[in-house]
Amino acid sequence: MAYSDKVLQHYENPRNVGSFDKNEQGVATGMVGAPACGDVMKLQIKVNTDGVIEDARFKTYGCGSAIASSSLVTEWIKGKTLDEAMTIRNTEIAEELALPPVKIHCSILAEDAIKAAIEDYRSKYDGQSLLSAKANNE
Amino acid sequence: MSYGLVSIVTVSMSINFSSNYFELFNLPVKFRLDSNQMSEAWRNIQNMVHPDRHVQGSAQDKRIAMQWAVYVNEAFTTLRNPLDRARYLLALHGFDTKEETDTFMPEGFLMEQMIWRENIEEAISSNNINELNSLLQQLYELYSAGEDRLGQFIDDKQNYIDAILEVRKLRFFQRLEKEIKDSVEQLE
């Protein structure tokens, strides 16, 4: 199957591959997997004391579209607040990468990975703890 | 070899097409099925609907006989494959395994999947066919244990939620199996 140029760009030169130390302050991890294709995606975010995602890393085992989808979202979520990142929809990812219908599940995987990482962040840091720590210091 | 002429009416009365696949073959609605019993049920019904038995029927009879043969084939294929059988049973109880749409899996399981992929990649990059075959054996053991659990969850405990998760896990294993086999083929 032919991949779109944008998928190829990300696939051949993926952005933000790797991982953070999961115990580092502000780091949270989202892991998701799609049984139908066996793809597994790990997305990590590093959130600063302003509640903004300042960095992201991913590791994905899957097809070119899955790798491109995760690479793209690491770029998109950087600089966004958690609430803003929550609004990213798989349809936007699919559109940006010109994914064919059979590869839509790759974009769903990427959207769900963002949500899983944010959920992990919120459960780990109890939502506001970093912000309140900052407020206390000021 | 000649077949006796069986009227379509007789066949349609002896096979209940509104029943589920298990009832169609007179099999218990269970995950654990006896393979001899299955083969026998298959022979009985296939013999009845086989198109060769309707060679002397009208064009419409033949067409209907063909549709039945296709339906019975599909039913048997579903029941014969353990994962398809489990999905079918879960669907009968109103459950969908959502393998296409639901991306939530236990984190520990996904970590293991990552490690599997890393081990496979490592074996490929070092041209280690023995290692790949050894991974394949480990995978078969996990798979077979998973099938045993499916029997427990569905037949013994009616625990359909855990059965769904087990089907989803086995689907990941199938993917790993394909990946390992493809790699072995390429290295050979």
Coordinates of C-alpha atoms in Angstrom, one line a residue:
Chain A
M1 CA 0.0 0.0 0.0
A2 CA 1.3 3.5 -0.8
Y3 CA 1.9 5.8 2.1
S4 CA 1.3 9.5 1.8
D5 CA 4.3 11.9 1.6
K6 CA 3.6 13.1 5.1
V7 CA 3.5 9.6 6.5
L8 CA 6.8 8.9 4.8
Q9 CA 8.4 12.0 6.2
H10 CA 7.5 11.0 9.7
Y11 CA 8.3 7.4 9.2
E12 CA 11.7 8.0 7.7
N13 CA 12.5 10.8 10.1
P14 CA 10.4 10.2 13.2
R15 CA 10.4 13.1 15.8
N16 CA 10.8 12.6 19.5
V17 CA 11.6 8.9 19.6
G18 CA 12.7 7.5 22.9
S19 CA 11.7 7.7 26.5
F20 CA 11.9 9.7 29.7
D21 CA 12.7 8.4 33.1
K22 CA 9.2 7.6 34.3
N23 CA 10.1 8.7 37.8
E24 CA 11.2 12.1 36.7
Q25 CA 9.1 15.0 38.1
G26 CA 6.3 15.9 35.7
V27 CA 6.6 12.8 33.5
A28 CA 3.6 10.7 32.7
T29 CA 3.2 7.7 30.4
G30 CA 0.3 6.5 28.3
M31 CA 0.3 3.0 26.8
V32 CA -2.2 1.7 24.3
G33 CA -2.5 -1.2 21.9
A34 CA -4.8 -2.2 19.1
P35 CA -5.6 -5.9 19.1
A36 CA -6.7 -5.9 15.5
C37 CA -3.3 -5.0 14.1
G38 CA -1.1 -5.7 17.2
D39 CA 0.3 -2.2 17.3
V40 CA 1.6 -0.9 20.6
M41 CA 2.2 2.7 21.4
K42 CA 3.9 4.3 24.4
L43 CA 3.6 8.1 24.7
Q44 CA 5.3 10.1 27.4
I45 CA 4.8 13.7 28.3
K46 CA 6.8 16.0 30.4
V47 CA 4.6 18.7 32.0
N48 CA 6.0 21.8 33.6
T49 CA 4.8 23.6 36.6
D50 CA 2.5 25.8 34.5
G51 CA 0.6 22.7 33.4
V52 CA 2.1 22.9 29.9
I53 CA 3.5 19.9 28.0
E54 CA 7.0 21.0 27.4
D55 CA 8.3 17.8 25.9
A56 CA 7.2 14.4 24.6
R57 CA 8.6 11.1 23.6
F58 CA 7.2 8.0 21.9
K59 CA 8.0 4.4 21.1
T60 CA 5.7 2.6 18.8
Y61 CA 5.7 -0.9 17.4
G62 CA 3.5 -0.9 14.3
C63 CA 3.1 0.0 10.7
G64 CA 4.3 3.2 9.1
S65 CA 1.0 4.9 9.7
A66 CA 1.1 4.1 13.4
I67 CA 4.7 5.5 13.7
A68 CA 3.8 8.6 11.8
S69 CA 0.7 9.2 13.9
S70 CA 2.6 9.0 17.1
S71 CA 5.5 11.1 15.7
L72 CA 3.0 13.8 14.6
V73 CA 1.2 14.0 17.9
T74 CA 4.4 14.4 19.9
E75 CA 5.0 17.5 17.8
W76 CA 1.4 18.7 18.2
I77 CA 1.1 18.4 22.0
K78 CA 4.4 20.2 22.7
G79 CA 3.5 23.7 24.1
K80 CA -0.1 22.8 24.7
T81 CA -1.8 22.6 28.1
L82 CA -3.3 19.3 29.1
D83 CA -6.8 20.5 28.4
E84 CA -5.7 21.7 24.9
A85 CA -4.0 18.4 24.2
M86 CA -7.2 16.5 25.3
T87 CA -9.0 18.1 22.4
I88 CA -6.9 16.6 19.7
R89 CA -9.0 14.2 17.6
N90 CA -8.0 11.2 15.6
T91 CA -9.8 12.8 12.6
E92 CA -7.4 15.7 12.6
I93 CA -4.4 13.3 12.7
A94 CA -5.9 11.2 9.9
E95 CA -6.5 14.3 7.8
E96 CA -3.0 15.7 8.4
L97 CA -1.4 12.4 7.4
A98 CA -3.9 11.6 4.6
L99 CA -4.5 8.2 6.1
P100 CA -6.7 5.8 4.1
P101 CA -9.8 4.3 5.8
V102 CA -8.0 1.0 6.7
K103 CA -5.4 3.0 8.6
I104 CA -7.8 5.2 10.7
H105 CA -7.2 2.9 13.7
C106 CA -3.6 4.2 13.8
S107 CA -4.9 7.7 14.4
I108 CA -7.3 6.4 17.0
L109 CA -4.3 4.8 18.7
A110 CA -2.5 8.1 18.8
E111 CA -5.4 10.0 20.1
D112 CA -6.0 7.4 22.8
A113 CA -2.3 7.5 23.7
I114 CA -2.5 11.2 24.4
K115 CA -5.5 10.7 26.6
A116 CA -3.9 7.8 28.5
A117 CA -0.8 9.9 29.2
I118 CA -2.8 12.8 30.5
E119 CA -4.9 10.4 32.6
D120 CA -1.7 9.0 34.0
Y121 CA -0.4 12.5 34.7
R122 CA -3.6 13.4 36.5
S123 CA -3.8 10.3 38.6
K124 CA -0.1 10.5 39.4
Y125 CA 0.1 14.2 40.4
D126 CA -3.5 14.5 41.5
G127 CA -4.3 17.2 39.0
Q128 CA -3.1 20.3 40.6
S129 CA -0.3 19.2 43.0
L130 CA 2.5 20.7 40.8
L131 CA 0.7 23.9 40.3
S132 CA -0.1 24.2 44.0
A133 CA 3.6 23.4 44.8
K134 CA 4.5 26.3 42.5
A135 CA 1.9 28.6 44.1
N136 CA 3.3 27.8 47.5
N137 CA 6.8 28.7 46.5
E138 CA 5.8 32.1 45.1
Chain B
M1 CA -21.3 -42.2 -7.4
S2 CA -24.9 -41.2 -7.5
Y3 CA -26.8 -39.4 -4.8
G4 CA -30.4 -40.0 -4.0
L5 CA -32.7 -37.1 -4.8
V6 CA -33.4 -35.3 -1.6
S7 CA -36.1 -32.7 -1.8
I8 CA -35.3 -29.2 -0.7
V9 CA -38.4 -29.3 1.5
T10 CA -37.1 -32.3 3.4
V11 CA -33.7 -30.6 4.0
S12 CA -35.2 -27.3 5.0
M13 CA -37.3 -29.1 7.6
S14 CA -34.4 -31.0 9.0
I15 CA -32.1 -28.0 9.3
N16 CA -33.1 -25.0 11.4
F17 CA -31.5 -22.0 9.8
S18 CA -32.8 -19.5 12.3
S19 CA -30.8 -21.2 15.0
N20 CA -27.3 -20.3 16.1
Y21 CA -24.3 -22.1 14.7
F22 CA -24.1 -24.5 17.7
E23 CA -27.7 -25.5 17.4
L24 CA -27.3 -25.9 13.6
F25 CA -24.8 -28.7 14.3
N26 CA -26.6 -30.0 17.3
L27 CA -23.6 -29.1 19.4
P28 CA -23.6 -27.8 23.0
V29 CA -23.2 -24.0 23.3
K30 CA -19.7 -24.2 24.8
F31 CA -16.2 -23.1 24.1
R32 CA -14.7 -26.5 24.8
L33 CA -16.0 -28.7 22.0
D34 CA -15.1 -32.3 21.3
S35 CA -13.4 -32.5 18.0
N36 CA -14.8 -35.9 17.1
Q37 CA -18.3 -34.8 17.8
M38 CA -17.6 -31.7 15.7
S39 CA -16.3 -33.7 12.7
E40 CA -19.3 -36.0 12.9
A41 CA -21.8 -33.1 13.0
W42 CA -20.1 -31.6 10.1
R43 CA -20.3 -34.7 8.0
N44 CA -23.9 -35.2 8.7
I45 CA -25.0 -31.8 7.8
Q46 CA -22.6 -31.2 4.9
N47 CA -23.9 -34.4 3.3
M48 CA -27.4 -33.1 3.6
V49 CA -26.8 -29.8 2.0
H50 CA -24.1 -30.7 -0.5
P51 CA -25.0 -29.3 -3.9
D52 CA -24.3 -32.7 -5.5
R53 CA -27.4 -34.0 -3.8
H54 CA -29.5 -31.5 -5.7
V55 CA -28.3 -32.0 -9.2
Q56 CA -31.7 -33.1 -10.3
G57 CA -33.5 -30.3 -8.7
S58 CA -34.7 -27.1 -10.4
A59 CA -32.4 -24.2 -10.9
Q60 CA -33.9 -22.6 -7.9
D61 CA -33.4 -25.7 -5.8
K62 CA -29.8 -25.7 -6.8
R63 CA -29.4 -22.1 -5.9
I64 CA -30.9 -22.6 -2.5
A65 CA -28.9 -25.7 -1.9
M66 CA -25.7 -23.7 -2.7
Q67 CA -26.7 -20.9 -0.3
W68 CA -27.1 -23.5 2.4
A69 CA -23.8 -25.1 1.7
V70 CA -22.1 -21.7 2.0
Y71 CA -23.9 -20.9 5.2
V72 CA -23.1 -24.3 6.8
N73 CA -19.5 -23.8 5.7
E74 CA -19.3 -20.4 7.3
A75 CA -20.8 -21.7 10.5
F76 CA -18.4 -24.6 10.7
T77 CA -15.4 -22.5 10.0
T78 CA -16.4 -20.2 12.8
L79 CA -16.9 -23.0 15.3
R80 CA -13.7 -24.8 14.3
N81 CA -11.4 -21.8 15.0
P82 CA -11.1 -21.3 18.8
L83 CA -10.8 -17.5 18.7
D84 CA -13.7 -17.2 16.2
R85 CA -15.7 -19.6 18.4
A86 CA -15.0 -17.5 21.5
R87 CA -16.0 -14.3 19.7
Y88 CA -19.2 -15.9 18.4
L89 CA -20.1 -17.2 21.9
L90 CA -19.4 -13.8 23.4
A91 CA -21.6 -12.2 20.7
L92 CA -24.4 -14.7 21.5
H93 CA -24.2 -13.3 25.1
G94 CA -24.3 -9.8 23.8
F95 CA -20.6 -8.9 24.1
D96 CA -18.3 -7.3 21.6
T97 CA -14.5 -7.8 21.8
K98 CA -14.0 -4.4 20.1
E99 CA -10.6 -5.4 18.7
E100 CA -10.8 -2.7 16.1
T101 CA -11.8 0.2 18.2
D102 CA -10.9 -0.2 21.9
T103 CA -7.2 0.5 22.5
F104 CA -7.2 0.0 26.3
M105 CA -5.1 -3.0 27.5
P106 CA -3.5 -3.6 30.9
E107 CA -0.2 -1.7 31.0
G108 CA 1.8 -4.8 32.1
F109 CA 0.5 -6.7 29.1
L110 CA 1.5 -3.9 26.7
M111 CA 5.0 -3.7 28.3
E112 CA 5.3 -7.4 27.6
Q113 CA 4.3 -6.8 24.0
M114 CA 7.0 -4.2 23.7
I115 CA 9.6 -6.7 25.1
W116 CA 8.4 -9.4 22.7
R117 CA 8.9 -7.0 19.8
E118 CA 12.4 -6.0 21.1
N119 CA 13.4 -9.6 21.4
I120 CA 12.2 -10.4 17.9
E121 CA 14.0 -7.4 16.5
E122 CA 17.2 -8.4 18.2
A123 CA 16.9 -11.9 16.9
I124 CA 16.4 -10.6 13.4
S125 CA 19.3 -8.2 13.5
S126 CA 21.6 -11.0 14.7
N127 CA 20.2 -13.5 12.1
N128 CA 19.4 -15.8 15.0
I129 CA 16.8 -18.2 13.6
N130 CA 17.1 -20.5 16.6
E131 CA 16.2 -17.7 18.9
L132 CA 13.1 -16.9 16.7
N133 CA 12.0 -20.5 16.8
S134 CA 12.5 -20.5 20.5
L135 CA 10.3 -17.4 20.8
L136 CA 7.7 -19.1 18.6
Q137 CA 7.6 -22.0 21.0
Q138 CA 7.2 -19.7 24.0
L139 CA 4.4 -18.0 22.2
Y140 CA 2.6 -21.2 21.5
E141 CA 2.7 -22.1 25.1
L142 CA 1.3 -18.8 26.1
Y143 CA -1.4 -19.2 23.4
S144 CA -2.4 -22.6 24.5
A145 CA -2.6 -21.4 28.2
G146 CA -4.8 -18.5 27.0
E147 CA -7.1 -21.0 25.2
D148 CA -7.4 -23.0 28.4
R149 CA -8.4 -19.8 30.3
L150 CA -11.0 -19.0 27.7
G151 CA -12.6 -22.4 28.4
Q152 CA -12.6 -21.6 32.1
F153 CA -13.9 -18.1 31.7
I154 CA -16.7 -19.0 29.2
D155 CA -17.8 -22.5 30.2
D156 CA -17.0 -22.7 33.9
K157 CA -17.4 -19.2 35.2
Q158 CA -19.5 -17.4 32.7
N159 CA -17.0 -14.6 33.2
Y160 CA -17.4 -12.9 29.8
I161 CA -15.5 -9.7 30.8
D162 CA -12.3 -11.6 31.4
A163 CA -13.0 -13.8 28.3
I164 CA -13.1 -10.6 26.2
L165 CA -9.7 -9.6 27.5
E166 CA -8.3 -13.0 26.8
V167 CA -9.5 -12.9 23.2
R168 CA -7.9 -9.5 22.8
K169 CA -4.6 -10.8 24.2
L170 CA -4.7 -13.8 21.9
R171 CA -5.2 -11.5 19.0
F172 CA -1.9 -9.8 19.9
F173 CA -0.2 -13.2 20.1
Q174 CA -1.5 -14.0 16.6
R175 CA 0.2 -10.9 15.3
L176 CA 3.5 -11.8 17.1
E177 CA 3.2 -15.3 15.6
K178 CA 2.9 -13.9 12.1
E179 CA 5.8 -11.5 12.6
I180 CA 8.1 -14.3 13.9
K181 CA 7.1 -16.7 11.1
D182 CA 7.6 -14.0 8.4
S183 CA 11.0 -13.2 9.9
V184 CA 12.1 -16.8 10.0
E185 CA 11.0 -17.2 6.3
Q186 CA 13.1 -14.1 5.3
L187 CA 16.2 -15.3 7.2
E188 CA 16.0 -18.8 5.8

